[in-house]
Short mmCIF file of C-alpha atoms and ligand atoms in Angstrom, two decimals:
data_model
loop_
_atom_site.label_atom_id
_atom_site.label_comp_id
_atom_site.label_asym_id
_atom_site.label_seq_id
_atom_site.Cartn_x
_atom_site.Cartn_y
_atom_site.Cartn_z
CA GLN A 1 -10.38 3.99 -43.85
CA SER A 2 -10.83 5.40 -47.41
CA ALA A 3 -14.35 6.56 -46.52
CA GLY A 4 -12.92 8.42 -43.55
CA ASP A 5 -13.40 7.82 -39.84
CA PRO A 6 -17.04 8.47 -38.84
CA ALA A 7 -15.87 9.17 -35.29
CA ILE A 8 -14.33 12.40 -36.62
CA LEU A 9 -16.52 13.08 -39.70
CA GLU A 10 -19.93 12.79 -38.01
CA LEU A 11 -21.01 14.82 -34.98
CA PRO A 12 -21.69 12.45 -32.06
CA PRO A 13 -24.99 12.82 -30.12
CA TRP A 14 -23.24 14.46 -27.14
CA SER A 15 -22.18 17.35 -29.35
CA LYS A 16 -25.80 18.11 -30.23
CA MET A 17 -27.58 17.93 -26.87
CA LEU A 18 -27.85 19.55 -23.50
CA GLY A 19 -25.61 17.84 -20.97
CA LYS A 20 -26.54 16.88 -17.43
CA PRO A 21 -26.90 19.64 -14.81
CA VAL A 22 -24.31 20.39 -12.13
CA ALA A 23 -24.51 18.34 -8.97
CA ALA A 24 -26.36 15.55 -10.79
CA ASN A 25 -23.84 13.47 -8.85
CA PRO A 26 -23.28 15.46 -5.64
CA TYR A 27 -20.32 13.19 -4.94
CA GLY A 28 -18.57 12.59 -8.27
CA MET A 29 -18.10 9.13 -9.69
CA PRO A 30 -15.80 7.78 -12.45
CA SER A 31 -17.06 7.52 -16.03
CA MET A 32 -19.28 4.51 -16.77
CA TYR A 33 -16.61 3.49 -19.28
CA GLU A 34 -14.16 2.91 -16.43
CA LYS A 35 -16.29 0.49 -14.47
CA ASN A 36 -13.80 -2.37 -14.75
CA LEU A 37 -11.22 -0.51 -12.72
CA VAL A 38 -12.32 -1.60 -9.25
CA ARG A 39 -10.99 -3.19 -6.10
CA ARG A 40 -11.20 -6.94 -6.42
CA GLU A 41 -11.27 -9.75 -3.90
CA SER A 42 -9.18 -12.80 -4.77
CA PRO A 43 -11.70 -15.65 -4.96
CA GLY A 44 -11.00 -18.38 -2.40
CA LEU A 45 -8.15 -16.50 -0.71
CA THR A 46 -9.99 -16.37 2.61
CA ARG A 47 -12.93 -18.29 3.97
CA VAL A 48 -15.12 -15.27 4.64
CA SER A 49 -15.25 -11.84 3.01
CA GLY A 50 -15.32 -10.05 6.35
CA SER A 51 -11.78 -11.16 7.05
CA SER A 52 -10.26 -10.62 3.65
CA VAL A 53 -8.53 -8.34 1.20
CA ALA A 54 -9.70 -6.25 -1.74
CA PHE A 55 -6.75 -5.34 -3.99
CA THR A 56 -5.98 -1.96 -5.60
CA PRO A 57 -6.03 -2.10 -9.45
CA LEU A 58 -2.45 -0.84 -9.87
CA GLN A 59 -2.50 -1.69 -13.60
CA GLY A 60 -4.93 1.16 -14.32
CA LEU A 61 -3.57 3.95 -12.12
CA PHE A 62 -1.30 6.89 -12.96
CA GLY A 63 1.14 8.90 -10.87
CA ILE A 64 1.55 8.02 -7.20
CA ILE A 65 -1.75 8.83 -5.46
CA THR A 66 -4.32 6.06 -5.10
CA PRO A 67 -7.88 7.34 -5.51
CA SER A 68 -9.58 6.86 -2.13
CA GLY A 69 -12.30 4.63 -3.57
CA LEU A 70 -9.62 2.27 -4.91
CA HIS A 71 -7.45 2.15 -1.77
CA PHE A 72 -6.95 -1.53 -0.91
CA GLU A 73 -8.90 -2.95 2.01
CA ARG A 74 -7.71 -5.45 4.57
CA HIS A 75 -9.98 -6.20 7.49
CA HIS A 76 -9.64 -8.88 10.14
CA GLN A 77 -13.28 -8.63 11.23
CA GLY A 78 -15.10 -6.62 8.58
CA TRP A 79 -15.34 -2.83 8.34
CA VAL A 80 -17.52 -0.50 10.31
CA ASP A 81 -18.80 3.06 9.74
CA VAL A 82 -18.08 4.50 13.17
CA ASP A 83 -20.11 7.49 14.41
CA PRO A 84 -17.48 10.20 14.91
CA ASN A 85 -19.55 11.77 17.72
CA LYS A 86 -19.28 8.55 19.68
CA HIS A 87 -15.65 7.82 18.83
CA ARG A 88 -12.98 8.44 21.47
CA LEU A 89 -9.20 8.09 21.64
CA MET A 90 -7.87 7.10 25.05
CA ILE A 91 -4.22 7.54 26.10
CA ASN A 92 -3.03 5.51 29.08
CA GLY A 93 -0.04 3.62 30.51
CA LEU A 94 3.23 5.37 31.32
CA VAL A 95 1.80 8.91 31.10
CA LYS A 96 1.32 11.60 33.78
CA THR A 97 -2.33 12.11 32.85
CA ASN A 98 -4.58 9.51 31.29
CA ALA A 99 -6.76 11.27 28.76
CA VAL A 100 -9.75 10.74 26.51
CA PHE A 101 -10.02 12.81 23.31
CA THR A 102 -13.14 13.39 21.22
CA MET A 103 -12.80 13.87 17.45
CA ASP A 104 -13.42 17.60 17.99
CA ASP A 105 -10.52 17.70 20.49
CA ILE A 106 -8.20 16.04 17.97
CA MET A 107 -9.26 18.15 15.00
CA ARG A 108 -8.55 21.37 16.96
CA LEU A 109 -4.85 20.44 17.30
CA PRO A 110 -2.16 21.63 14.86
CA SER A 111 -2.20 19.25 11.89
CA VAL A 112 0.23 18.09 9.21
CA SER A 113 -0.33 16.45 5.79
CA ARG A 114 2.10 13.89 4.42
CA ILE A 115 2.15 11.56 1.41
CA HIS A 116 3.01 7.95 2.27
CA PHE A 117 2.53 4.46 0.90
CA ILE A 118 0.83 1.75 2.91
CA GLU A 119 1.64 -1.85 2.02
CA CYS A 120 0.27 -4.92 3.79
CA GLY A 121 3.13 -7.15 5.01
CA ALA A 122 1.36 -9.97 3.16
CA ASN A 123 1.53 -8.19 -0.21
CA THR A 124 2.97 -10.62 -2.82
CA GLY A 125 2.74 -13.23 -0.04
CA MET A 126 1.13 -15.85 -2.27
CA GLU A 127 4.17 -15.89 -4.56
CA TRP A 128 6.82 -17.18 -2.13
CA GLY A 129 6.96 -20.67 -3.59
CA ASN A 130 5.66 -20.24 -7.11
CA VAL A 131 3.68 -18.04 -9.45
CA ALA A 132 0.20 -17.98 -7.93
CA VAL A 133 -1.83 -15.10 -9.36
CA PRO A 134 -2.21 -13.68 -12.89
CA THR A 135 -2.23 -9.89 -12.53
CA VAL A 136 -0.38 -7.07 -10.76
CA GLN A 137 -3.63 -6.25 -8.98
CA TYR A 138 -3.46 -9.59 -7.15
CA SER A 139 0.34 -9.86 -6.90
CA HIS A 140 1.03 -6.31 -5.63
CA GLY A 141 -2.34 -4.65 -5.00
CA MET A 142 -2.19 -4.62 -1.19
CA LEU A 143 -0.46 -1.29 -1.79
CA SER A 144 -1.78 2.26 -1.87
CA CYS A 145 -0.40 5.77 -1.45
CA SER A 146 -2.30 8.76 -0.11
CA GLU A 147 -1.90 12.16 1.45
CA PHE A 148 -2.76 11.66 5.12
CA THR A 149 -3.72 14.54 7.43
CA GLY A 150 -3.63 14.38 11.19
CA VAL A 151 -1.74 15.14 14.37
CA PRO A 152 1.72 13.73 15.14
CA LEU A 153 1.20 11.16 17.91
CA LYS A 154 4.21 12.71 19.69
CA ALA A 155 2.23 15.94 20.22
CA ILE A 156 -0.65 14.03 21.83
CA LEU A 157 1.71 12.01 24.06
CA ASP A 158 3.49 15.24 25.06
CA MET A 159 0.14 16.68 26.16
CA CYS A 160 -0.36 13.63 28.38
CA GLY A 161 3.16 13.81 29.84
CA ALA A 162 4.42 10.51 28.42
CA ASP A 163 7.43 9.01 30.20
CA TYR A 164 9.82 8.71 27.25
CA LYS A 165 12.58 7.25 29.44
CA LYS A 166 10.70 4.14 30.55
CA GLY A 167 8.00 4.18 27.92
CA ARG A 168 9.92 2.86 24.92
CA PHE A 169 6.90 1.28 23.20
CA ILE A 170 3.32 2.11 22.44
CA LEU A 171 0.38 -0.20 21.88
CA ALA A 172 -2.23 0.92 19.34
CA GLU A 173 -5.73 -0.60 19.55
CA GLY A 174 -8.64 -0.47 17.09
CA ALA A 175 -12.34 -0.12 17.89
CA ASP A 176 -13.53 -2.85 15.48
CA GLY A 177 -14.46 -6.38 16.50
CA SER A 178 -10.95 -7.68 15.76
CA SER A 179 -9.44 -5.61 18.62
CA MET A 180 -6.44 -5.12 16.39
CA THR A 181 -3.48 -4.35 18.63
CA ARG A 182 0.09 -3.62 17.57
CA THR A 183 3.28 -2.62 19.40
CA ILE A 184 5.27 0.26 17.87
CA PRO A 185 8.72 1.34 19.08
CA MET A 186 8.77 4.79 20.65
CA GLU A 187 11.67 5.95 18.39
CA MET A 188 9.21 5.97 15.49
CA VAL A 189 6.79 8.13 17.47
CA GLU A 190 9.61 10.44 18.62
CA SER A 191 10.69 10.99 15.00
CA GLY A 192 7.37 12.83 14.53
CA GLU A 193 6.43 10.60 11.59
CA VAL A 194 3.67 8.59 13.28
CA LEU A 195 0.33 10.35 12.81
CA VAL A 196 -3.09 10.05 14.35
CA ALA A 197 -4.83 10.72 11.04
CA TYR A 198 -8.39 11.64 10.13
CA GLY A 199 -7.80 12.90 6.58
CA MET A 200 -6.99 10.99 3.39
CA ASN A 201 -6.55 12.69 0.02
CA GLY A 202 -8.15 15.90 1.21
CA GLU A 203 -11.29 14.48 2.78
CA MET A 204 -12.12 12.46 5.87
CA LEU A 205 -10.87 8.85 5.85
CA ARG A 206 -13.22 6.41 4.13
CA PRO A 207 -14.96 3.98 6.52
CA GLU A 208 -13.09 1.01 5.00
CA ASN A 209 -9.80 2.74 5.81
CA GLY A 210 -10.54 3.51 9.45
CA TYR A 211 -12.93 6.49 9.62
CA PRO A 212 -12.77 8.58 11.69
CA LEU A 213 -9.24 7.91 12.99
CA ARG A 214 -6.32 5.67 12.07
CA LEU A 215 -2.66 5.43 12.91
CA VAL A 216 -0.19 6.23 10.09
CA VAL A 217 3.18 4.54 10.61
CA PRO A 218 5.29 5.46 7.54
CA GLY A 219 7.49 2.69 6.15
CA VAL A 220 5.94 0.03 8.39
CA GLN A 221 3.70 -2.84 7.24
CA GLY A 222 0.00 -2.04 6.99
CA VAL A 223 -1.09 -4.05 10.02
CA SER A 224 0.47 -1.45 12.33
CA TRP A 225 -1.64 1.30 10.75
CA VAL A 226 -4.43 0.56 13.22
CA LYS A 227 -7.83 1.64 11.90
CA TRP A 228 -10.75 2.99 13.96
CA LEU A 229 -7.98 3.87 16.46
CA ARG A 230 -9.39 4.05 20.00
CA ARG A 231 -6.49 3.61 22.40
CA ILE A 232 -2.76 4.23 22.73
CA GLU A 233 -0.97 2.78 25.72
CA VAL A 234 2.62 3.72 26.60
CA GLY A 235 4.64 0.79 27.99
CA ASP A 236 8.16 -0.42 28.70
CA LYS A 237 8.20 -3.57 26.53
CA PRO A 238 6.53 -5.05 23.46
CA TRP A 239 3.12 -6.58 24.23
CA ALA A 240 3.36 -9.69 21.99
CA THR A 241 -0.40 -9.56 21.29
CA LYS A 242 -2.13 -12.13 19.06
CA ASP A 243 -1.49 -9.89 16.04
CA GLU A 244 2.28 -9.94 16.66
CA ALA A 245 2.96 -13.31 18.33
CA VAL A 246 0.89 -15.57 16.05
CA HIS A 247 0.27 -13.47 12.94
CA TYR A 248 2.68 -11.25 10.96
CA ILE A 249 5.74 -13.34 11.80
CA ASP A 250 8.19 -14.65 9.18
CA LEU A 251 8.90 -18.40 9.01
CA MET A 252 12.61 -18.79 8.27
CA PRO A 253 14.31 -21.81 6.60
CA ASP A 254 15.63 -23.05 9.99
CA GLY A 255 12.07 -23.38 11.28
CA LEU A 256 12.22 -20.35 13.58
CA HIS A 257 9.89 -17.39 13.24
CA ARG A 258 11.09 -13.81 12.96
CA GLN A 259 8.95 -11.38 14.94
CA TYR A 260 8.45 -7.59 14.62
CA SER A 261 10.05 -7.49 11.14
CA SER A 262 7.82 -4.59 10.35
CA ILE A 263 9.71 -2.33 7.92
CA GLN A 264 8.68 -2.71 4.28
CA GLU A 265 11.99 -3.10 2.42
CA CYS A 266 12.70 -1.52 -0.95
CA LYS A 267 10.51 -2.96 -3.73
CA SER A 268 9.20 -2.11 -7.19
CA VAL A 269 6.90 -3.47 -9.86
CA ILE A 270 6.09 -2.69 -13.47
CA THR A 271 2.37 -1.94 -13.56
CA THR A 272 2.05 -1.66 -17.34
CA PRO A 273 2.60 -3.78 -19.35
CA SER A 274 1.77 -6.39 -16.70
CA GLY A 275 0.17 -9.81 -16.29
CA GLY A 276 -3.12 -10.30 -18.12
CA GLN A 277 -2.53 -7.40 -20.54
CA LEU A 278 -2.04 -7.73 -24.29
CA LEU A 279 0.45 -5.81 -26.45
CA LEU A 280 -1.47 -5.13 -29.65
CA ASP A 281 1.50 -4.69 -31.96
CA LYS A 282 5.26 -4.34 -31.94
CA GLY A 283 6.64 -0.83 -31.63
CA PHE A 284 6.82 1.80 -28.92
CA TYR A 285 5.70 1.17 -25.33
CA ASN A 286 5.99 3.35 -22.23
CA VAL A 287 6.96 0.86 -19.53
CA SER A 288 5.65 2.32 -16.26
CA GLY A 289 5.77 1.20 -12.66
CA LEU A 290 6.03 2.00 -8.98
CA ALA A 291 8.92 1.81 -6.52
CA TRP A 292 8.92 2.34 -2.76
CA SER A 293 10.98 1.80 0.37
CA GLY A 294 10.10 1.80 4.05
CA ARG A 295 13.56 3.20 4.75
CA GLY A 296 13.33 6.46 2.83
CA LYS A 297 13.52 7.70 -0.75
CA ILE A 298 13.98 5.72 -3.95
CA THR A 299 17.23 6.70 -5.64
CA ARG A 300 17.20 4.50 -8.77
CA VAL A 301 15.12 2.00 -10.68
CA ASP A 302 16.65 -0.17 -13.39
CA VAL A 303 14.53 -1.98 -15.97
CA SER A 304 15.37 -5.11 -17.93
CA THR A 305 13.46 -6.40 -20.95
CA ASP A 306 15.53 -9.59 -21.32
CA GLY A 307 14.99 -11.28 -17.95
CA GLY A 308 17.82 -9.53 -16.10
CA VAL A 309 20.72 -9.83 -18.55
CA ASN A 310 20.82 -6.13 -19.46
CA TRP A 311 19.51 -3.23 -17.38
CA ARG A 312 18.70 0.39 -18.25
CA THR A 313 18.01 3.14 -15.70
CA ALA A 314 14.42 4.40 -15.72
CA ARG A 315 13.22 8.00 -15.28
CA LEU A 316 11.97 8.74 -11.76
CA GLU A 317 9.00 11.10 -12.00
CA THR A 318 8.70 13.85 -9.41
CA PRO A 319 7.86 14.12 -6.61
CA VAL A 320 10.23 11.53 -5.15
CA LEU A 321 9.19 11.45 -1.48
CA SER A 322 10.40 9.48 1.51
CA LYS A 323 8.30 6.39 2.29
CA ALA A 324 5.95 7.17 -0.60
CA LEU A 325 5.36 5.52 -3.97
CA THR A 326 7.66 6.78 -6.73
CA ARG A 327 6.52 6.51 -10.34
CA PHE A 328 9.10 5.41 -12.92
CA ASN A 329 8.87 5.31 -16.71
CA ILE A 330 11.13 4.04 -19.49
CA ASP A 331 10.81 3.88 -23.28
CA TRP A 332 10.76 0.45 -24.90
CA VAL A 333 10.49 -0.55 -28.53
CA TRP A 334 9.14 -4.09 -28.68
CA ASP A 335 10.52 -6.05 -31.62
CA GLY A 336 7.70 -8.60 -31.43
CA LYS A 337 9.95 -11.30 -29.94
CA PRO A 338 9.54 -12.94 -26.51
CA ALA A 339 10.69 -10.64 -23.69
CA ILE A 340 10.81 -10.64 -19.88
CA LEU A 341 10.20 -7.29 -18.20
CA GLN A 342 11.63 -6.62 -14.74
CA SER A 343 12.29 -3.63 -12.49
CA ARG A 344 14.85 -3.40 -9.70
CA ALA A 345 14.76 -0.53 -7.20
CA VAL A 346 17.48 0.97 -5.00
CA ASP A 347 16.76 3.16 -1.97
CA GLU A 348 18.73 5.91 -0.24
CA THR A 349 20.37 3.44 2.15
CA GLY A 350 21.93 1.74 -0.92
CA TYR A 351 19.76 -1.37 -0.47
CA VAL A 352 19.06 -3.12 -3.80
CA GLN A 353 15.79 -5.01 -4.35
CA PRO A 354 16.67 -8.74 -4.44
CA SER A 355 15.94 -11.37 -7.10
CA TYR A 356 13.85 -14.41 -6.10
CA GLY A 357 17.09 -16.43 -5.90
CA GLN A 358 18.69 -13.94 -3.51
CA LEU A 359 15.59 -13.58 -1.35
CA ARG A 360 14.98 -17.32 -1.06
CA ALA A 361 18.63 -17.95 -0.13
CA VAL A 362 17.97 -15.98 3.07
CA ARG A 363 14.24 -16.40 3.66
CA GLY A 364 13.38 -19.81 2.15
CA THR A 365 9.94 -20.30 0.58
CA LYS A 366 7.62 -20.95 3.53
CA SER A 367 6.98 -17.36 4.52
CA ILE A 368 3.94 -15.21 3.87
CA TYR A 369 5.17 -11.75 4.75
CA HIS A 370 7.70 -9.29 3.31
CA ASN A 371 8.24 -10.69 -0.17
CA ASN A 372 10.02 -7.84 -1.99
CA ALA A 373 11.57 -9.87 -4.82
CA ILE A 374 11.96 -8.58 -8.37
CA GLN A 375 8.76 -9.22 -10.36
CA SER A 376 8.99 -10.65 -13.90
CA TRP A 377 6.38 -10.28 -16.64
CA LYS A 378 6.80 -12.47 -19.70
CA VAL A 379 5.72 -11.17 -23.12
CA VAL A 380 5.18 -13.79 -25.84
CA GLU A 381 4.96 -13.26 -29.62
CA SER A 382 1.16 -13.01 -29.53
CA GLY A 383 1.59 -10.02 -27.20
CA GLU A 384 0.14 -11.78 -24.15
CA VAL A 385 1.76 -10.80 -20.87
CA SER A 386 1.93 -13.25 -17.95
CA ASN A 387 3.40 -13.65 -14.48
CA VAL A 388 6.62 -15.71 -14.34
CA GLN A 389 9.42 -16.09 -11.81
CA VAL A 390 13.09 -15.67 -12.68
CA LEU A 391 15.67 -16.67 -10.08
N1 MTE B 401 -6.94 -1.99 12.04
C1 MTE B 401 -8.02 -2.56 12.59
N2 MTE B 401 -8.59 -1.96 13.64
N3 MTE B 401 -8.54 -3.71 12.10
C2 MTE B 401 -7.99 -4.35 11.03
O1 MTE B 401 -8.50 -5.40 10.61
N4 MTE B 401 -6.14 -4.36 9.39
C3 MTE B 401 -4.74 -4.02 9.30
C4 MTE B 401 -4.52 -2.52 9.36
N5 MTE B 401 -5.26 -1.95 10.45
C5 MTE B 401 -6.82 -3.78 10.45
C6 MTE B 401 -6.33 -2.57 10.99
C7 MTE B 401 -4.07 -4.53 8.13
S1 MTE B 401 -3.60 -6.16 8.17
C8 MTE B 401 -3.72 -3.72 7.09
S2 MTE B 401 -2.77 -4.28 5.82
C9 MTE B 401 -4.17 -2.33 7.02
O2 MTE B 401 -4.95 -1.95 8.15
C10 MTE B 401 -5.00 -2.14 5.78
O3 MTE B 401 -5.47 -0.83 5.69
P1 MTE B 401 -6.56 -0.48 4.60
O4 MTE B 401 -7.74 -1.41 4.78
O5 MTE B 401 -6.89 0.95 4.84
O6 MTE B 401 -5.91 -0.70 3.27
#
């Protein structure tokens, strides 16, 4: 360093040349130096890539909004780029007037924009029994948060004269080859929270996320957020379709399955430092993470650096929104000794995120869905961070 740092002493080439013209990239792309921050498929997780998951790289994101190009993907039968001119939404069942809407019809209606998280019910599902994956991208990356724009489904059902007395459920159906179908209780629709959405983060939905129309069901597991939405039926009982009778059910320790357990309970995770990262030296670190609850707002996040013996309350960064990701941060001075980092979130109902021991006492270890246990990241003296489980 005695000769001085050439990066500051010498003018770099980009300070002495003409830069690229405007609109060289008509649709902007990230810097070429950020090309490692991408959605990733977990090798061997599914037999074919058409029916698979690509995980959001939570370890490299800031704030609470997921860039649209990094929103996780979960398709049962591949994704399709549907022609909006040929797309229709049909409303039928217990309604006065069956109706078919074009995209133009829907986009003329009064719209709302709301920020919500979407989490696949299977997020962290590989970790029920044991540590299974190395990074937060694979352990928690079936999670994204966006601003969605669309029309409250209630307004559309009102237009069709839905029978809210008898019609206590709706069925949502997708236009893709999987014929994704999910039952949703009418109370959720009546609350005004369920949206028929076409916008995501200020632009039209991306094809992978259901362009041109998807259902937004705040607080509920991702599978109910039916993509390429083509039909809503109003009915008087749950349909028990293949996607709710055989899939997305929770195997309990007594051998019975729990059905329609669709709310995503309060959960949090430290995204940095996290598994696969390396702390270069002892000293100051900003421990940062995300917390969310399908039942409302996050009220507190506590962080431990000694595997749950002592806890300190983290700063919640604004905005703190209902059924949206909340960013938390806390200062930490690493003394270079082994440490175990954990976060524990509390939501506005008073529910406290459980430890693995507490969760397994109720749910056993044979489930796939709705694992919201406290995540532990172990730091060793070399600075390497890895995924561990603490009961
Ligand atoms: N809708 C349709 N039509 N087809 C699908 O395969 N996958 C569901 C849901 N909606 C799916 C669907 C599942 S399991 C999840 S977790 C979310 O969409 C994922 O949404 P994303 O791909 O936008 O992240």
